[in-house]
Tab-separated table of C-alpha atoms in Angstrom:
chain	number	residue	atom	x	y	z
A	1292	UNK	CA	45.313	-81.707	248.277
A	1293	UNK	CA	41.315	-81.948	248.440
A	1294	UNK	CA	39.305	-81.234	246.037
A	1295	UNK	CA	37.549	-78.633	245.545
A	1296	UNK	CA	34.173	-79.040	246.525
A	1297	UNK	CA	31.470	-75.446	245.492
A	1298	UNK	CA	29.960	-74.656	248.837
A	1299	UNK	CA	25.685	-74.861	248.227
A	1300	UNK	CA	23.485	-72.991	247.191
A	1301	UNK	CA	22.152	-71.189	249.997
A	1302	UNK	CA	18.785	-72.488	249.919
A	1303	UNK	CA	15.401	-70.500	248.439
A	1304	UNK	CA	12.802	-68.894	251.574
A	1305	UNK	CA	10.097	-70.921	251.654
A	1306	UNK	CA	6.996	-68.850	249.632
A	1307	UNK	CA	4.997	-67.703	253.366
A	1308	UNK	CA	8.137	-66.179	254.512
A	1309	UNK	CA	9.299	-64.219	251.567
A	1310	UNK	CA	8.082	-60.656	252.826
A	1311	UNK	CA	7.149	-58.366	249.889
A	1312	UNK	CA	7.166	-54.301	250.508
A	1313	UNK	CA	5.059	-51.580	248.437
A	1314	UNK	CA	6.608	-50.892	245.371
A	1315	UNK	CA	8.227	-47.255	246.649
A	1316	UNK	CA	9.853	-48.821	249.929
A	1317	UNK	CA	10.885	-51.698	247.987
A	1318	UNK	CA	12.547	-48.363	245.396
A	1319	UNK	CA	13.898	-46.461	248.354
A	1320	UNK	CA	15.775	-49.498	249.957
A	1321	UNK	CA	17.270	-50.138	246.446
A	1322	UNK	CA	18.306	-46.855	246.266
A	1323	UNK	CA	19.118	-46.320	249.649
A	1324	UNK	CA	23.245	-45.552	251.382
A	1325	UNK	CA	24.968	-47.149	253.722
A	1326	UNK	CA	24.509	-44.332	255.951
A	1327	UNK	CA	20.837	-43.344	255.586
A	1328	UNK	CA	20.311	-48.213	255.552
A	1329	UNK	CA	22.076	-46.751	259.286
A	1330	UNK	CA	19.485	-44.339	260.296
A	1331	UNK	CA	16.962	-46.847	259.489
A	1332	UNK	CA	17.934	-49.739	261.572
A	1333	UNK	CA	18.198	-46.980	264.287
A	1334	UNK	CA	14.380	-45.681	263.338
A	1335	UNK	CA	13.589	-49.852	263.020
A	1336	UNK	CA	14.765	-50.430	267.003
A	1337	UNK	CA	17.993	-52.884	265.430
A	1338	UNK	CA	20.924	-51.456	267.580
A	1339	UNK	CA	22.939	-54.029	267.690
A	1340	UNK	CA	24.165	-53.344	264.138
A	1341	UNK	CA	25.749	-50.017	265.027
A	1342	UNK	CA	27.918	-48.075	268.123
A	1343	UNK	CA	26.034	-46.619	270.923
A	1344	UNK	CA	27.167	-42.817	269.290
A	1345	UNK	CA	25.243	-44.015	265.645
A	1346	UNK	CA	22.004	-45.604	267.707
A	1347	UNK	CA	21.554	-42.572	270.148
A	1348	UNK	CA	22.264	-39.979	266.952
A	1349	UNK	CA	19.741	-40.976	264.330
A	1350	UNK	CA	16.882	-41.571	266.890
A	1351	UNK	CA	17.780	-38.322	268.483
A	1352	UNK	CA	17.529	-35.928	265.484
A	1353	UNK	CA	15.310	-35.410	262.736
A	1354	UNK	CA	17.540	-35.716	259.893
A	1355	UNK	CA	20.666	-38.388	258.386
A	1356	UNK	CA	23.863	-37.459	260.530
A	1357	UNK	CA	25.130	-40.935	259.949
A	1358	UNK	CA	28.193	-40.356	256.952
A	1359	UNK	CA	30.178	-43.119	257.402
A	1360	UNK	CA	27.405	-45.862	257.768
A	1361	UNK	CA	27.029	-49.242	259.916
A	1362	UNK	CA	30.655	-50.241	259.196
A	1363	UNK	CA	31.970	-46.827	259.972
A	1364	UNK	CA	35.033	-46.496	262.782
A	1365	UNK	CA	33.424	-45.579	266.382
A	1366	UNK	CA	34.676	-42.112	267.198
A	1367	UNK	CA	34.920	-40.377	270.567
A	1368	UNK	CA	32.845	-37.101	270.753
A	1369	UNK	CA	35.342	-34.528	269.908
A	1370	UNK	CA	36.705	-32.181	273.121
A	1371	UNK	CA	34.728	-29.238	274.795
A	1372	UNK	CA	36.755	-28.176	276.795
A	1373	UNK	CA	35.102	-26.264	280.232
A	1374	UNK	CA	36.215	-22.470	281.475
A	1375	UNK	CA	36.794	-21.924	284.644
A	1376	UNK	CA	34.247	-20.432	287.309
A	1377	UNK	CA	34.890	-17.309	288.412
A	1378	UNK	CA	36.301	-16.882	291.771
A	1379	UNK	CA	33.056	-15.524	294.169
A	1380	UNK	CA	33.628	-11.609	294.468
A	1381	UNK	CA	32.171	-12.560	297.774
A	1382	UNK	CA	34.130	-9.695	299.885
A	1383	UNK	CA	34.765	-11.764	303.015
A	1384	UNK	CA	35.586	-9.071	305.437
A	1385	UNK	CA	32.720	-6.800	304.822
A	1386	UNK	CA	30.331	-10.493	305.246
A	1387	UNK	CA	32.369	-11.234	308.305
A	1388	UNK	CA	31.822	-7.520	309.738
A	1389	UNK	CA	27.959	-7.559	308.512
A	1390	UNK	CA	27.314	-11.371	309.445
A	1391	UNK	CA	29.231	-10.021	313.211
A	1392	UNK	CA	26.740	-6.882	313.583
A	1393	UNK	CA	23.564	-8.913	312.594
A	1394	UNK	CA	23.046	-7.227	310.440
A	1395	UNK	CA	19.190	-7.270	309.075
A	1396	UNK	CA	20.027	-7.049	305.289
A	1397	UNK	CA	21.723	-9.628	304.524
A	1398	UNK	CA	20.195	-12.759	304.473
A	1399	UNK	CA	21.947	-14.702	301.882
A	1400	UNK	CA	25.897	-15.632	302.635
A	1401	UNK	CA	28.010	-17.600	299.734
A	1402	UNK	CA	32.080	-18.241	300.604
A	1403	UNK	CA	32.301	-21.245	298.255
A	1404	UNK	CA	35.039	-21.101	295.508
A	1405	UNK	CA	37.005	-18.510	296.995
A	1406	UNK	CA	40.013	-17.994	295.534
A	1407	UNK	CA	41.712	-15.697	297.587
A	1408	UNK	CA	42.616	-17.015	301.426
A	1409	UNK	CA	39.911	-16.373	303.365
A	1410	UNK	CA	40.665	-14.108	305.980
A	1411	UNK	CA	40.311	-14.393	309.464
A	1412	UNK	CA	38.611	-12.372	311.736
A	1413	UNK	CA	40.102	-9.678	313.502
A	1414	UNK	CA	38.048	-8.844	317.338
A	1415	UNK	CA	38.590	-6.693	319.861
A	1416	UNK	CA	37.915	-2.793	321.198
A	1417	UNK	CA	39.345	0.078	321.520
A	1418	UNK	CA	40.749	-1.308	324.816
A	1419	UNK	CA	41.984	-4.292	324.193
A	1420	UNK	CA	44.758	-5.455	321.450
A	1421	UNK	CA	42.949	-7.053	318.477
A	1422	UNK	CA	43.628	-11.006	317.504
A	1423	UNK	CA	42.379	-12.592	314.966
A	1424	UNK	CA	39.824	-15.688	314.846
A	1425	UNK	CA	39.734	-18.597	312.170
A	1426	UNK	CA	37.130	-17.993	310.335
A	1427	UNK	CA	35.400	-21.187	311.326
A	1428	UNK	CA	34.932	-19.696	315.501
A	1429	UNK	CA	33.514	-16.022	313.659
A	1430	UNK	CA	31.401	-18.505	311.582
A	1431	UNK	CA	30.089	-20.311	315.010
A	1432	UNK	CA	29.347	-16.866	317.316
A	1433	UNK	CA	28.030	-15.189	314.695
A	1434	UNK	CA	25.661	-18.146	314.541
A	1435	UNK	CA	25.195	-17.958	318.669
A	1436	UNK	CA	23.579	-14.049	317.678
A	1437	UNK	CA	22.377	-13.641	314.222
A	1438	UNK	CA	18.905	-14.544	313.317
A	1439	UNK	CA	17.974	-13.354	309.646
A	1440	UNK	CA	20.214	-14.954	307.687
A	1441	UNK	CA	18.675	-17.358	305.878
A	1442	UNK	CA	21.141	-19.065	303.965
A	1443	UNK	CA	24.759	-20.014	304.472
A	1444	UNK	CA	27.242	-22.075	302.204
A	1445	UNK	CA	30.641	-23.035	303.241
A	1446	UNK	CA	30.944	-25.522	300.320
A	1447	UNK	CA	34.970	-26.170	298.510
A	1448	UNK	CA	37.074	-24.483	301.939
A	1449	UNK	CA	39.712	-25.205	304.339
A	1450	UNK	CA	37.146	-26.321	307.065
A	1451	UNK	CA	38.706	-28.450	309.478
A	1452	UNK	CA	36.813	-31.427	311.413
A	1453	UNK	CA	37.202	-29.031	314.986
A	1454	UNK	CA	35.439	-25.977	312.773
A	1455	UNK	CA	33.077	-28.010	311.154
A	1456	UNK	CA	31.890	-29.291	315.170
A	1457	UNK	CA	31.794	-25.962	316.327
A	1458	UNK	CA	29.537	-24.643	313.590
A	1459	UNK	CA	27.142	-27.215	314.351
A	1460	UNK	CA	27.169	-26.772	318.007
A	1461	UNK	CA	26.172	-23.115	318.127
A	1462	UNK	CA	22.788	-23.930	315.668
A	1463	UNK	CA	21.467	-25.057	318.068
A	1464	UNK	CA	21.409	-21.596	319.363
A	1465	UNK	CA	20.426	-20.338	315.819
A	1466	UNK	CA	16.509	-20.233	315.047
A	1467	UNK	CA	16.830	-18.105	311.411
A	1468	UNK	CA	18.934	-20.868	309.574
A	1469	UNK	CA	17.369	-22.462	306.736
A	1470	UNK	CA	19.792	-23.707	304.020
A	1471	UNK	CA	23.439	-25.033	305.087
A	1472	UNK	CA	25.689	-26.169	302.607
A	1473	UNK	CA	28.873	-27.668	304.238
A	1474	UNK	CA	30.334	-30.020	301.303
A	1475	UNK	CA	33.706	-30.564	299.817
A	1476	UNK	CA	35.555	-29.383	302.421
A	1477	UNK	CA	39.812	-29.851	301.848
A	1478	UNK	CA	40.060	-32.604	304.064
A	1479	UNK	CA	37.529	-35.705	305.368
A	1480	UNK	CA	35.458	-34.303	307.875
A	1481	UNK	CA	35.288	-38.205	309.745
A	1482	UNK	CA	32.031	-40.355	311.061
A	1483	UNK	CA	31.975	-37.725	314.590
A	1484	UNK	CA	31.188	-35.291	312.204
A	1485	UNK	CA	28.890	-36.732	310.767
A	1486	UNK	CA	27.266	-37.847	313.357
A	1487	UNK	CA	27.098	-34.788	314.737
A	1488	UNK	CA	25.725	-33.238	311.621
A	1489	UNK	CA	22.485	-35.658	311.866
A	1490	UNK	CA	22.080	-34.823	315.408
A	1491	UNK	CA	22.040	-31.503	314.036
A	1492	UNK	CA	19.180	-32.040	311.789
A	1493	UNK	CA	17.322	-33.352	314.432
A	1494	UNK	CA	17.720	-30.436	317.193
A	1495	UNK	CA	17.284	-27.682	314.239
A	1496	UNK	CA	13.469	-27.837	312.852
A	1497	UNK	CA	14.193	-24.647	311.155
A	1498	UNK	CA	16.761	-26.165	308.490
A	1499	UNK	CA	15.259	-27.291	305.297
A	1500	UNK	CA	18.422	-27.851	303.118
A	1501	UNK	CA	21.439	-28.980	304.319
A	1502	UNK	CA	23.727	-29.958	301.132
A	1503	UNK	CA	27.193	-32.541	302.446
A	1504	UNK	CA	27.233	-35.642	301.493
A	1505	UNK	CA	26.933	-38.404	303.474
A	1506	UNK	CA	30.044	-41.125	303.391
A	1507	UNK	CA	28.245	-43.558	306.386
A	1508	UNK	CA	24.338	-44.727	306.235
A	1509	UNK	CA	23.427	-44.416	309.463
A	1510	UNK	CA	23.905	-40.239	309.393
A	1511	UNK	CA	22.516	-40.032	305.959
A	1512	UNK	CA	19.465	-41.856	306.376
A	1513	UNK	CA	19.071	-39.310	310.335
A	1514	UNK	CA	19.925	-36.633	308.391
A	1515	UNK	CA	17.259	-37.503	305.276
A	1516	UNK	CA	14.765	-38.901	307.797
A	1517	UNK	CA	15.363	-34.566	309.803
A	1518	UNK	CA	15.246	-32.403	306.607
A	1519	UNK	CA	12.243	-34.630	305.527
A	1520	UNK	CA	10.389	-33.885	308.789
A	1521	UNK	CA	11.221	-30.610	309.439
A	1522	UNK	CA	10.244	-29.210	306.202
A	1523	UNK	CA	6.911	-31.121	306.558
A	1524	UNK	CA	6.916	-29.385	309.828
A	1525	UNK	CA	7.490	-26.318	308.221
């Protein structure tokens, strides 16, 4: 084999490059544990010596939080289960009745996250048979008559594109609603509906807040401009 050649000793640092600390600091660093050195490195901004979790745990706490040191194995955060939201307690049938009756005491309606099937709204009087009307149509007819409702939340439901267009068309006859939220329906509403949403906001200056995540840049920009203008006018 090859003859053994010892490695050359590391050259000593020039005297001008040597760092001399206070005696107290020298003693503290000499006796510091690996975990304490990790926290010191984080405080000094040497984030490349540790994982992101170790770094942020160190700088966000006034105490020594890293108990494993710089060379520890990166471990994920413990999973924290989040309980499901409680069902929406809104009585849908009673709410629709109040809406159709134009009840001035009803100013805020939240039909978001309804766990049970939303019933259809009965219509008719004593001399005619009662027929079932889909909820979007019932809501649209309410919006054409009701002028006291301030906020309406229809998020996370099963409204189709046709039903949403009916609701948006009814908004042109309404002058009281200030907030309308219709995001997260069971199916994609489509480009035509998004264009109708932007047009509704431009034609309804009373609407100050509109809850929907646009997928098209054009309607999104028109809607943002219209909502800003409506708030300025208000």
